[in-house]
């Protein structure tokens, strides 16, 4: 094991190397590019043996990844923001072709106006397609969730593609202390060759993949994808258990509760915003105010069970969205919509409010987190919601 | 290599085995379906074929009734270059790393003229640069046929399509000049060792070119002229005759560019007037005498440049 100070793009590249990936397809766009730079360097220095394809576009990147995976190769690709949007057609068919592509998205605000900052809307427009999605809080988790990704995606009960999101700049570019395991230990967890599966394109087993179906079989094939995504919940649990056993870390599969003991109100979000939340809630606790944070680690599959079990005990949930769905119900964030819907059947459901925060890469400070924590705490006390959806830190 | 020789000169050289069989639902007399049959025969049992969206997907390969006896997969309309890249890179890496038995797998990508010359051009260009071993084939039926016959950049001048209907104001139909895709690929990608044109009406020549494209190291490109009775508006039994006439009139030329060397593989002994080709097809029915004369002049000039005349 080596302990080092490094960025999310580097830890993901290390996980890809440890996965002994066969094919990589690359195209530049900030803030994900660093991972491809690092992989290119590894190949040039003989540290990794893989075909590295310099592509003409993101559509090509993801079509290549899909077909290479269809032929049985372990693959890695990725993008960010509008690059991810450019790939959209290829993104649509990757889950429906049931191939275990693993991709990194360096979350970035979509154009226009041009913006290098983080926003999660880029990946969330892909929410309904059948990609699994997770959000690491820091570069350590980025490594962990990437390595786990191959194991989950390649499970014959799943065979769906997998996205490791990374908050642009805050996780892609900022150095954190991380433990990177030795390659042998990583291989003990994830062998170099994926388990055999039924849908590999090879002359030994002639097979027609993705023929035209129309109404005869369209619904059944969609239902199979639905089942695969459902299966992914149990598979993810098992993979986390295995990971925790081998590496002695890895955390819970779907939700992590932070400072929730004795709290009536919580904030909830994905990715790196857990960091300022931790600091703020620790301070408040010292001051006698108990507010918690619920970190949603995986958004697809969305484990309704885990989310409901975590949230049912609170009076108020303040969902933090670094994304937005224009014209949606209550005109709020995407994660808010989902969490609120998950809680609907509870007889005593918590009140769910929404904070639109950090759009375009605006920093989420400890002070902002403190004030939001106090606000949800206040709602818990009074039971009064003045505004369901609130934009935070806006110049108006 | 899954064949003992590359050149197919006589019927005896043609494999008896069929790898593209019953099960498809293409129109009677479909030129592109004929191309599938020939390319599958030529490629043999250790080939895989990936097909972009278009008639050779939608009408050709349906769930539970696939006509392909070799492995087959769908690629997106603009994805054929990427699809063969992915497949060829996968096999190469896995074989090098000992994850897959070493052998020569023929990776074939098939796309229509719309898929290749328009929406997928960038990806094909990319695939011609990396050095991976694959063959990209365009079946050129000169329109977006599957969506109901719209003009592509390979639709010839003067042709009717539903996007270029001859009318009272715009008399000519399509006024764009057909893009020269094979030359573009040859000129723009100097490391590509094999580029050729073919026709379903010249099957020996076609199958030889498929094999040459597969045998050569690195990427290769073959464009097959494939008459389409629905889109060109002619009775299905004329497919082979119309394909022949295209070559005999000089509307389509058969050549190969091998390691940069251009060679005509068929030279019509005495070129027929283009009118003989045009008059059999409803898509040209609106053209008048001077239009046909203009087209004849264009074809004469092209034939001179190619060395046909
Ligand atoms: C991205 C995208 N745009 C449009 C279509 C609709 N579409 C389906 S088949 C087709 C025609 C393709 O034409 P061509 O490549 O020449 O093949 P052909 O239909 O002539 O066999 C089109 C435009 C599609 N499938 N995908
Ligand atoms: S429209 Fe043309 S290409 Fe399509 S199936 Fe019919 S004949 Fe073949
Ligand atoms: Mg066409």
XYZ file of C-alpha atoms and ligand atoms in Angstrom:
740
model
C 0.000 0.000 0.000
C 1.168 3.533 -0.686
C -0.144 6.574 1.104
C 0.030 9.660 -1.050
C -1.412 13.076 -1.699
C -3.203 13.008 -5.020
C -6.225 13.927 -7.143
C -9.383 12.098 -8.186
C -8.262 11.731 -11.779
C -5.059 10.033 -10.608
C -6.801 7.654 -8.233
C -9.307 6.673 -10.909
C -6.466 6.083 -13.385
C -4.807 3.871 -10.782
C -7.993 1.867 -10.327
C -8.237 1.455 -14.107
C -4.659 0.204 -14.186
C -5.351 -2.192 -11.329
C -8.382 -3.446 -13.257
C -5.980 -4.352 -16.101
C -8.219 -2.656 -18.636
C -7.794 -3.709 -22.299
C -9.231 -0.806 -24.294
C -9.352 2.912 -23.485
C -10.991 5.540 -25.712
C -10.050 9.163 -25.095
C -11.131 12.657 -26.103
C -10.249 15.812 -24.194
C -12.595 17.922 -22.108
C -12.008 19.567 -18.744
C -12.164 18.532 -15.942
C -11.953 14.810 -16.674
C -9.004 14.899 -19.117
C -6.418 14.309 -16.394
C -7.464 10.689 -16.075
C -6.726 10.098 -19.763
C -3.427 11.973 -19.561
C -2.405 9.756 -16.677
C -3.465 6.549 -18.450
C -1.576 7.578 -21.594
C 1.509 8.142 -19.468
C 1.117 4.735 -17.804
C 0.922 3.036 -21.192
C 3.877 5.015 -22.556
C 5.930 4.017 -19.510
C 4.954 0.362 -19.791
C 2.971 0.329 -16.549
C -0.268 -0.668 -18.269
C -0.894 -2.796 -21.357
C -3.970 -1.515 -23.188
C -5.095 -0.250 -26.575
C -5.435 3.510 -26.183
C -7.565 5.048 -28.913
C -7.337 8.764 -29.588
C -10.865 9.512 -30.819
C -12.432 12.082 -33.105
C -15.371 12.751 -30.735
C -17.200 11.567 -27.641
C -19.746 9.744 -29.770
C -16.859 7.714 -31.116
C -15.410 7.223 -27.636
C -18.565 5.646 -26.317
C -19.339 3.613 -29.449
C -15.807 2.220 -29.277
C -16.153 1.401 -25.597
C -19.476 -0.297 -26.207
C -18.238 -2.477 -29.057
C -14.940 -3.332 -27.377
C -16.879 -4.412 -24.302
C -19.241 -6.369 -26.545
C -16.203 -8.319 -27.755
C -15.331 -9.181 -24.162
C -12.680 -6.560 -23.421
C -12.535 -4.656 -20.162
C -12.819 -0.991 -21.101
C -12.551 2.487 -19.697
C -13.718 5.801 -21.078
C -15.124 9.067 -19.810
C -16.144 12.628 -20.443
C -17.643 15.760 -18.907
C -20.335 18.366 -19.486
C -21.089 18.993 -23.137
C -18.738 16.168 -24.136
C -21.002 13.779 -22.282
C -23.950 15.409 -24.063
C -22.254 14.894 -27.437
C -21.973 11.182 -26.683
C -25.641 10.932 -25.861
C -26.730 8.569 -28.640
C -23.985 6.107 -27.795
C -24.879 6.454 -24.118
C -28.422 5.407 -24.911
C -27.448 2.086 -26.471
C -24.710 1.052 -24.056
C -27.038 -0.155 -21.286
C -29.511 -1.678 -23.705
C -26.708 -3.683 -25.316
C -25.951 -4.979 -21.804
C -22.220 -4.336 -21.818
C -20.211 -3.531 -18.673
C -18.571 -0.263 -19.761
C -17.050 1.755 -16.914
C -16.814 5.515 -17.448
C -15.746 8.522 -15.456
C -17.689 11.754 -15.646
C -15.905 14.835 -14.402
C -19.122 16.709 -13.630
C -19.219 20.083 -15.328
C -21.825 22.747 -16.080
C -23.322 22.432 -19.538
C -22.896 25.240 -22.104
C -24.158 27.971 -22.681
C -22.779 30.055 -21.025
C -19.426 28.302 -21.080
C -18.288 27.290 -17.632
C -15.542 25.049 -16.290
C -17.238 24.696 -12.913
C -18.998 21.670 -11.502
C -22.693 20.928 -11.928
C -24.380 17.541 -11.863
C -26.973 18.146 -14.547
C -24.607 16.811 -17.233
C -24.810 13.280 -15.916
C -28.327 13.511 -14.530
C -29.818 13.973 -17.985
C -28.652 10.378 -18.449
C -30.488 9.283 -15.332
C -33.181 7.199 -17.019
C -31.076 5.255 -19.519
C -29.828 2.345 -17.443
C -26.346 3.508 -16.437
C -25.398 2.891 -12.841
C -24.180 6.062 -11.146
C -22.192 6.754 -8.043
C -20.604 9.825 -6.459
C -17.384 9.626 -4.497
C -16.847 12.206 -1.783
C -13.076 12.380 -2.299
C -10.242 10.839 -4.371
C -10.028 7.852 -2.032
C -13.622 6.929 -2.691
C -13.058 7.604 -6.382
C -10.516 4.789 -6.424
C -12.720 2.493 -4.391
C -15.901 3.073 -6.357
C -14.083 2.638 -9.683
C -12.609 -0.717 -8.764
C -15.958 -1.839 -7.375
C -17.605 -0.602 -10.573
C -16.005 -3.269 -12.734
C -17.045 -5.983 -10.342
C -20.653 -4.791 -10.196
C -21.022 -4.050 -13.910
C -19.497 -7.356 -15.007
C -21.673 -9.466 -12.754
C -23.743 -11.622 -15.162
C -26.874 -10.664 -13.224
C -26.195 -6.995 -13.950
C -24.261 -6.315 -17.192
C -25.029 -2.626 -17.194
C -22.594 0.251 -17.659
C -21.323 2.214 -14.687
C -20.445 5.847 -14.135
C -18.061 7.145 -11.535
C -18.947 10.803 -11.138
C -16.350 13.209 -9.904
C -17.120 16.785 -8.876
C -15.244 18.864 -11.398
C -12.190 20.622 -9.951
C -13.010 19.909 -6.291
C -12.317 16.189 -6.645
C -10.790 15.895 -10.113
C -8.054 18.453 -9.421
C -7.558 18.840 -5.674
C -5.050 16.631 -3.870
C -6.176 14.586 -0.904
C -4.393 11.985 1.184
C -5.249 8.521 -0.155
C -4.245 4.908 0.381
C -3.623 3.168 -2.896
C -3.395 -0.599 -2.449
C -0.800 -2.820 -4.082
C -1.803 -4.205 -7.431
C -1.868 -7.782 -6.070
C -4.433 -6.906 -3.441
C -6.554 -5.135 -6.043
C -6.351 -8.252 -8.225
C -7.451 -10.416 -5.342
C -10.618 -8.340 -5.313
C -10.916 -7.949 -9.086
C -9.233 -10.590 -11.289
C -7.831 -9.368 -14.638
C -10.403 -11.214 -16.694
C -14.127 -10.529 -16.333
C -16.392 -13.484 -15.526
C -17.801 -15.291 -18.597
C -21.068 -13.958 -19.949
C -23.593 -14.955 -22.601
C -23.343 -11.984 -24.958
C -19.760 -11.844 -26.198
C -19.150 -11.205 -29.894
C -16.724 -13.905 -31.084
C -16.635 -16.348 -34.032
C -16.724 -19.325 -31.649
C -20.270 -18.441 -30.763
C -22.247 -16.817 -33.575
C -24.816 -14.516 -32.051
C -26.788 -11.558 -33.362
C -26.670 -8.725 -30.844
C -29.302 -5.972 -30.814
C -31.385 -6.989 -33.838
C -34.465 -4.943 -34.644
C -37.464 -5.816 -32.476
C -40.401 -3.420 -32.871
C -43.388 -4.106 -30.669
C -42.885 -7.854 -30.656
C -40.120 -7.859 -28.049
C -39.400 -4.252 -27.124
C -41.224 -4.331 -23.790
C -39.666 -7.624 -22.662
C -36.170 -6.348 -23.360
C -36.833 -3.174 -21.369
C -38.147 -5.306 -18.533
C -34.920 -7.337 -18.538
C -32.971 -4.109 -18.097
C -35.271 -3.169 -15.248
C -34.504 -6.497 -13.615
C -30.773 -6.052 -14.156
C -30.920 -2.699 -12.388
C -32.889 -4.254 -9.540
C -30.336 -7.060 -9.308
C -27.605 -4.441 -9.139
C -28.794 -3.453 -5.665
C -28.032 -6.832 -4.131
C -24.877 -7.271 -6.191
C -23.656 -3.854 -5.031
C -24.227 -4.806 -1.404
C -22.201 -7.989 -1.842
C -19.403 -6.220 -3.673
C -19.155 -3.629 -0.892
C -18.947 -6.381 1.683
C -16.155 -8.074 -0.226
C -14.342 -4.794 -0.730
C -14.596 -3.899 2.940
C -13.268 -7.322 3.890
C -10.224 -7.136 1.608
C -9.317 -3.466 2.019
C -10.708 -2.676 5.448
C -12.666 0.312 4.135
C -15.268 1.081 1.487
C -18.211 2.216 3.545
C -21.887 1.384 3.113
C -23.188 0.756 -0.419
C -25.924 3.362 -0.775
C -26.233 5.875 2.040
C -23.821 7.012 4.684
C -25.097 8.778 7.771
C -22.892 11.522 9.165
C -23.603 13.088 12.598
C -27.202 11.908 12.466
C -27.355 10.684 16.055
C -29.971 12.601 17.968
C -30.762 14.830 14.999
C -34.298 15.747 13.939
C -33.210 17.305 10.692
C -30.668 16.350 8.051
C -29.137 17.690 4.915
C -28.629 15.285 2.070
C -26.542 15.332 -1.078
C -24.100 13.567 -3.378
C -20.373 13.863 -3.935
C -17.924 16.312 -2.439
C -20.398 18.553 -0.626
C -20.241 16.078 2.223
C -16.861 17.622 3.084
C -18.001 21.133 4.061
C -21.075 19.487 5.621
C -18.903 17.367 7.917
C -16.996 20.403 9.090
C -20.105 22.519 9.614
C -22.062 19.850 11.464
C -19.130 19.071 13.725
C -18.930 22.739 14.724
C -22.675 22.941 15.319
C -22.623 19.830 17.459
C -20.013 21.455 19.669
C -22.375 24.387 19.919
C -25.200 22.080 20.932
C -27.102 21.982 17.635
C -27.580 18.459 16.350
C -28.153 18.285 12.605
C -27.066 15.343 10.424
C -25.975 14.747 6.843
C -27.035 11.820 4.700
C -24.617 11.127 1.888
C -26.198 9.472 -1.100
C -23.371 7.441 -2.611
C -25.259 5.858 -5.465
C -28.065 7.414 -7.432
C -28.564 4.514 -9.882
C -29.688 2.091 -8.837
C -31.482 4.223 -6.282
C -32.014 2.001 -3.284
C -35.453 3.099 -2.105
C -35.116 0.755 0.838
C -31.842 2.223 2.083
C -32.933 5.804 1.514
C -36.280 5.354 3.247
C -34.735 3.518 6.184
C -32.169 6.250 6.626
C -34.583 9.165 6.324
C -37.744 7.923 8.026
C -36.468 8.820 11.476
C -36.090 12.532 10.715
C -38.629 15.344 10.667
C -36.949 17.353 7.924
C -34.709 16.492 5.003
C -33.011 19.306 3.098
C -31.845 17.956 -0.243
C -28.879 19.770 -1.771
C -28.929 19.763 -5.552
C -25.992 20.857 -7.663
C -28.298 20.422 -10.630
C -31.669 21.699 -11.720
C -34.694 20.506 -13.657
C -36.328 23.469 -15.337
C -40.090 23.420 -15.086
C -40.233 20.255 -12.995
C -42.618 19.569 -10.102
C -42.007 22.370 -7.588
C -39.353 23.516 -10.112
C -36.528 21.980 -8.161
C -33.504 19.767 -8.364
C -33.424 16.256 -9.757
C -32.235 14.479 -6.639
C -34.855 16.322 -4.594
C -37.608 14.995 -6.868
C -36.408 11.460 -6.424
C -35.929 11.572 -2.663
C -39.292 13.198 -2.120
C -40.981 10.566 -4.246
C -39.230 7.729 -2.391
C -40.662 8.949 0.926
C -44.231 9.429 -0.259
C -45.676 6.165 1.074
C -44.434 6.688 4.623
C -47.343 7.476 6.973
C -45.233 10.026 8.886
C -42.982 11.205 6.180
C -40.409 13.899 6.807
C -40.835 17.285 5.228
C -38.541 17.535 2.230
C -37.117 20.862 1.130
C -34.655 21.621 -1.610
C -31.568 23.818 -1.785
C -30.096 24.606 -5.204
C -26.464 25.102 -4.435
C -23.025 25.371 -5.966
C -24.255 25.720 -9.554
C -21.514 26.427 -12.046
C -18.835 25.585 -9.533
C -19.605 28.220 -6.902
C -17.880 27.082 -3.723
C -20.008 25.589 -0.961
C -18.432 26.922 2.183
C -18.657 25.642 5.737
C -20.555 28.815 6.630
C -23.193 28.148 3.986
C -23.581 24.599 5.274
C -23.947 25.931 8.825
C -26.754 28.250 7.847
C -28.591 25.539 5.895
C -28.250 23.134 8.812
C -29.726 25.754 11.117
C -32.536 26.355 8.668
C -33.625 22.701 8.483
C -33.308 22.483 12.243
C -35.641 25.455 12.549
C -38.192 23.806 10.238
C -38.025 20.708 12.433
C -38.825 22.838 15.464
C -41.629 24.949 14.002
C -42.973 22.500 11.439
C -43.275 25.398 9.049
C -41.883 25.349 5.515
C -41.729 28.829 4.035
C -40.240 27.857 0.698
C -39.942 24.356 -0.728
C -37.191 25.122 -3.218
C -34.572 27.740 -2.476
C -31.579 28.923 -4.488
C -28.588 29.495 -2.235
C -25.937 32.180 -2.532
C -27.596 33.866 -5.480
C -27.018 37.494 -6.475
C -30.542 38.843 -6.879
C -6.784 -16.828 -42.642
C -10.028 -18.702 -43.148
C -9.640 -18.971 -46.923
C -6.916 -20.723 -48.936
C -6.756 -18.019 -51.577
C -7.717 -14.439 -51.942
C -8.543 -14.044 -55.627
C -11.927 -15.250 -56.810
C -11.748 -15.658 -60.585
C -14.285 -18.363 -61.391
C -17.363 -19.906 -59.806
C -15.154 -22.718 -58.502
C -13.306 -20.252 -56.313
C -16.509 -19.127 -54.615
C -17.129 -20.875 -51.263
C -20.255 -23.028 -51.220
C -21.014 -22.049 -47.646
C -23.505 -19.296 -46.989
C -23.173 -17.141 -43.873
C -25.981 -14.764 -44.756
C -29.117 -16.845 -45.176
C -32.891 -16.615 -44.966
C -34.588 -14.547 -42.286
C -34.307 -10.999 -43.536
C -37.172 -8.871 -44.771
C -35.581 -6.691 -47.407
C -37.434 -5.787 -50.628
C -37.347 -8.190 -53.526
C -34.287 -7.512 -55.611
C -32.528 -5.626 -52.811
C -28.952 -4.844 -53.885
C -27.607 -4.272 -50.363
C -28.902 -7.691 -49.210
C -27.002 -9.254 -52.100
C -23.903 -7.414 -50.911
C -24.389 -8.981 -47.458
C -24.486 -12.430 -48.966
C -21.274 -11.870 -50.935
C -19.350 -10.215 -48.139
C -20.294 -12.998 -45.734
C -19.204 -15.643 -48.240
C -15.921 -13.855 -48.837
C -15.234 -13.187 -45.162
C -15.820 -16.771 -44.091
C -16.593 -18.315 -40.705
C -13.953 -16.436 -38.686
C -15.457 -13.065 -39.498
C -17.744 -10.856 -37.491
C -19.986 -8.242 -39.055
C -21.217 -5.070 -37.409
C -23.896 -3.127 -39.274
C -24.914 0.485 -38.837
C -28.554 1.518 -38.776
C -30.206 1.585 -42.201
C -32.021 -0.972 -44.306
C -29.340 -3.566 -43.593
C -30.274 -3.270 -39.951
C -33.964 -2.506 -39.842
C -35.092 -4.676 -42.744
C -32.252 -7.114 -42.519
C -31.814 -8.346 -39.000
C -34.845 -8.931 -36.822
C -35.054 -10.478 -33.389
C -35.382 -14.272 -33.549
C -35.001 -14.405 -37.326
C -31.421 -13.268 -37.861
C -30.039 -14.087 -41.325
C -26.439 -13.951 -40.031
C -24.631 -17.220 -39.366
C -21.523 -15.313 -38.288
C -21.534 -13.084 -35.188
C -23.341 -9.855 -35.896
C -24.067 -6.666 -34.000
C -25.820 -3.378 -34.567
C -23.954 -0.061 -34.484
C -25.514 3.395 -34.411
C -26.065 5.169 -37.720
C -22.883 7.210 -37.407
C -20.981 4.604 -35.448
C -19.539 2.125 -37.918
C -15.989 3.476 -37.771
C -16.071 3.383 -33.983
C -17.670 -0.050 -33.868
C -14.938 -1.759 -35.887
C -12.292 0.180 -33.954
C -13.700 -1.091 -30.684
C -13.923 -4.675 -31.889
C -10.485 -4.754 -33.522
C -8.838 -3.079 -30.512
C -10.567 -5.489 -28.134
C -9.373 -8.601 -29.964
C -5.879 -7.188 -30.388
C -5.444 -6.266 -26.732
C -6.969 -9.463 -25.375
C -4.882 -11.667 -27.686
C -1.669 -9.792 -26.854
C -2.379 -10.092 -23.136
C -3.236 -13.784 -23.326
C -6.888 -13.238 -22.446
C -8.088 -14.626 -25.782
C -6.852 -17.374 -28.105
C -4.613 -15.904 -30.837
C -6.105 -16.091 -34.335
C -7.059 -13.823 -37.184
C -10.605 -12.566 -36.735
C -11.955 -10.612 -39.688
C -13.687 -7.520 -38.394
C -16.152 -6.162 -40.959
C -18.201 -2.998 -40.576
C -21.096 -2.335 -42.917
C -22.878 0.977 -43.335
C -25.124 2.638 -45.876
C -24.186 5.728 -47.838
C -25.943 7.984 -45.339
C -24.313 6.254 -42.389
C -20.877 6.341 -43.973
C -20.641 9.481 -46.078
C -22.650 11.826 -43.853
C -23.269 11.177 -40.170
C -20.465 8.642 -39.696
C -17.763 10.247 -41.805
C -15.775 11.587 -38.892
C -15.698 8.220 -37.120
C -14.685 6.407 -40.308
C -11.901 8.890 -40.830
C -10.748 8.264 -37.268
C -10.843 4.511 -37.800
C -8.652 4.851 -40.881
C -5.857 6.390 -38.796
C -5.239 4.070 -35.878
C -3.826 1.061 -37.689
C -6.305 -1.411 -36.254
C -7.196 -4.310 -38.474
C -10.675 -3.986 -39.928
C -12.615 -3.483 -43.122
C -15.290 -0.846 -43.520
C -17.784 -1.434 -46.302
C -20.269 1.112 -47.546
C -23.261 -0.272 -49.388
C -24.098 2.624 -51.606
C -27.770 2.612 -52.551
C -27.520 6.347 -53.104
C -30.122 7.467 -50.583
C -31.345 7.233 -47.033
C -33.498 4.341 -48.132
C -34.808 3.072 -44.851
C -36.399 6.365 -43.888
C -38.228 6.451 -47.199
C -35.626 7.616 -49.753
C -34.037 10.925 -48.808
C -30.997 12.493 -50.446
C -27.602 11.655 -48.956
C -24.281 13.082 -50.061
C -23.930 10.013 -52.301
C -27.200 10.593 -54.160
C -26.345 11.344 -57.795
C -27.089 14.637 -59.495
C -30.574 14.777 -60.952
C -32.114 12.025 -58.838
C -35.554 12.249 -57.305
C -35.712 11.702 -53.549
C -38.404 12.742 -51.089
C -36.122 15.582 -49.915
C -35.324 16.604 -53.490
C -38.616 16.211 -55.351
C -38.652 17.632 -58.869
C -41.366 20.306 -58.893
C -42.727 23.191 -60.861
C -40.080 25.587 -59.536
C -37.224 23.202 -58.849
C -37.225 20.953 -61.841
C -34.071 18.868 -61.378
C -34.437 17.028 -58.114
C -31.076 16.562 -56.394
C -28.598 19.203 -57.525
C -25.708 18.227 -55.287
C -22.890 16.325 -56.968
C -22.155 12.886 -55.516
C -19.356 12.970 -52.955
C -16.294 10.959 -53.960
C -15.929 9.047 -50.729
C -13.429 6.327 -51.752
C -11.044 8.930 -53.159
C -11.532 11.074 -50.108
C -10.582 8.186 -47.863
C -7.596 7.243 -50.006
C -6.349 10.822 -50.298
C -6.887 11.775 -46.699
C -5.441 8.690 -45.022
C -2.177 7.823 -46.748
C -1.471 4.859 -44.477
C -4.582 2.997 -45.552
C -3.259 0.227 -47.742
C -6.431 -0.811 -49.512
C -9.351 1.207 -50.867
C -11.659 -0.176 -53.554
C -14.999 0.243 -55.263
C -17.196 -2.694 -56.210
C -20.645 -3.576 -57.496
C -23.093 -6.328 -56.615
C -23.342 -7.012 -60.348
C -19.653 -8.025 -60.411
C -19.590 -10.590 -57.594
C -16.165 -12.172 -58.246
C -14.542 -8.767 -58.311
C -16.515 -7.798 -55.205
C -15.551 -10.878 -53.192
C -11.893 -10.565 -54.196
C -11.885 -6.983 -52.977
C -13.476 -7.942 -49.662
C -10.743 -10.513 -49.136
C -7.989 -8.137 -50.135
C -9.348 -5.564 -47.736
C -9.413 -8.122 -44.953
C -5.993 -9.565 -45.770
C -4.160 -6.270 -45.765
C -2.660 -5.118 -42.430
C -4.525 -2.236 -40.864
C -7.782 -0.600 -41.920
C -9.282 -0.946 -45.403
C -12.285 0.509 -47.168
C -14.563 -0.883 -49.900
C -17.583 0.906 -51.328
C -20.139 -1.263 -53.091
C -22.643 0.146 -55.547
C -25.915 -1.562 -54.623
C -29.049 -0.829 -56.678
C -32.231 -0.369 -54.654
C -35.481 -1.067 -56.529
C -37.584 0.896 -54.088
C -35.461 4.005 -53.996
C -34.475 4.027 -57.637
C -37.945 3.096 -58.831
C -37.413 0.105 -61.072
C -38.820 -3.457 -61.089
C -36.911 -5.796 -58.731
C -35.771 -8.183 -61.457
C -33.567 -5.448 -62.938
C -31.184 -5.092 -59.960
C -28.265 -6.933 -61.513
C -28.804 -5.385 -64.940
C -28.934 -1.851 -63.552
C -25.805 -2.475 -61.511
C -24.021 -3.646 -64.665
C -25.269 -0.687 -66.649
C -23.931 1.718 -64.024
C -20.454 0.340 -64.670
C -20.900 -0.036 -68.431
C -21.987 3.583 -68.787
C -19.309 4.946 -66.472
C -21.795 6.157 -63.850
C -19.866 3.897 -61.462
C -16.257 2.766 -61.854
C -14.593 -0.366 -60.511
C -11.096 0.217 -59.206
C -8.775 -0.434 -56.341
C -6.050 1.626 -54.722
C -3.496 -0.770 -53.310
C -0.574 0.762 -51.434
C -1.325 4.005 -53.217
C -1.405 2.411 -56.687
C -4.626 3.075 -58.576
C -5.857 0.309 -60.906
C -9.118 -0.125 -62.794
C -10.325 -3.665 -62.185
C -12.838 -3.533 -65.005
C -12.858 -1.389 -68.101
C -16.015 -1.414 -70.205
C -14.929 -2.353 -73.765
C -17.237 0.278 -75.249
C -18.932 2.651 -72.872
C -22.732 2.829 -73.224
C -24.599 6.158 -73.116
C -25.787 7.122 -69.624
C -29.331 7.399 -70.976
C -29.496 3.595 -71.081
C -28.889 3.524 -67.333
C -31.173 6.449 -66.532
C -34.174 5.406 -68.553
C -34.729 2.215 -66.553
C -35.138 4.149 -63.305
C -38.101 6.215 -62.215
C -35.890 8.454 -60.074
C -34.488 10.022 -63.242
C -37.770 10.081 -65.193
C -38.147 13.871 -64.888
C -34.802 14.642 -66.570
C -35.001 16.228 -70.033
C -32.729 15.862 -73.016
C -30.359 18.732 -72.065
C -30.123 17.446 -68.483
C -29.106 14.036 -69.731
C -26.590 15.625 -72.085
C -25.143 17.567 -69.167
C -24.856 14.400 -67.093
C -23.228 12.588 -70.034
C -20.595 15.335 -70.219
C -19.888 15.042 -66.512
C -19.533 11.272 -66.758
C -17.299 11.545 -69.853
C -14.977 13.904 -68.013
C -14.851 11.622 -64.960
C -14.124 8.561 -67.126
C -11.320 10.372 -68.849
C -9.807 11.288 -65.525
C -10.088 7.692 -64.263
C -8.530 6.279 -67.426
C -11.668 4.436 -68.493
C -11.634 6.270 -71.823
C -28.844 9.286 -35.306
C -29.926 8.839 -36.184
N -30.551 9.727 -36.988
C -31.527 9.301 -37.800
C -31.888 7.991 -37.833
C -33.017 7.553 -38.733
N -32.547 6.628 -39.756
C -32.762 5.309 -39.641
S -32.249 4.443 -40.952
C -31.766 5.846 -41.740
C -31.264 5.782 -43.145
C -29.819 5.500 -43.265
O -29.431 5.615 -44.607
P -28.233 4.779 -45.174
O -27.111 4.813 -44.230
O -27.947 5.233 -46.552
O -28.790 3.296 -45.178
P -30.059 2.748 -45.998
O -31.274 3.077 -45.220
O -30.044 3.421 -47.316
O -29.868 1.294 -46.083
C -31.990 6.972 -40.954
C -31.706 8.353 -41.339
C -31.220 7.109 -36.961
N -31.510 5.812 -36.897
N -30.239 7.558 -36.182
S -35.443 0.057 -49.758
Fe -33.746 -0.542 -51.068
S -32.057 -1.002 -49.693
Fe -33.917 -0.948 -48.476
S -34.569 -3.077 -48.368
Fe -35.636 -2.140 -50.105
S -34.333 -2.513 -51.833
Fe -33.111 -2.916 -50.046
Mg -28.490 4.334 -48.349
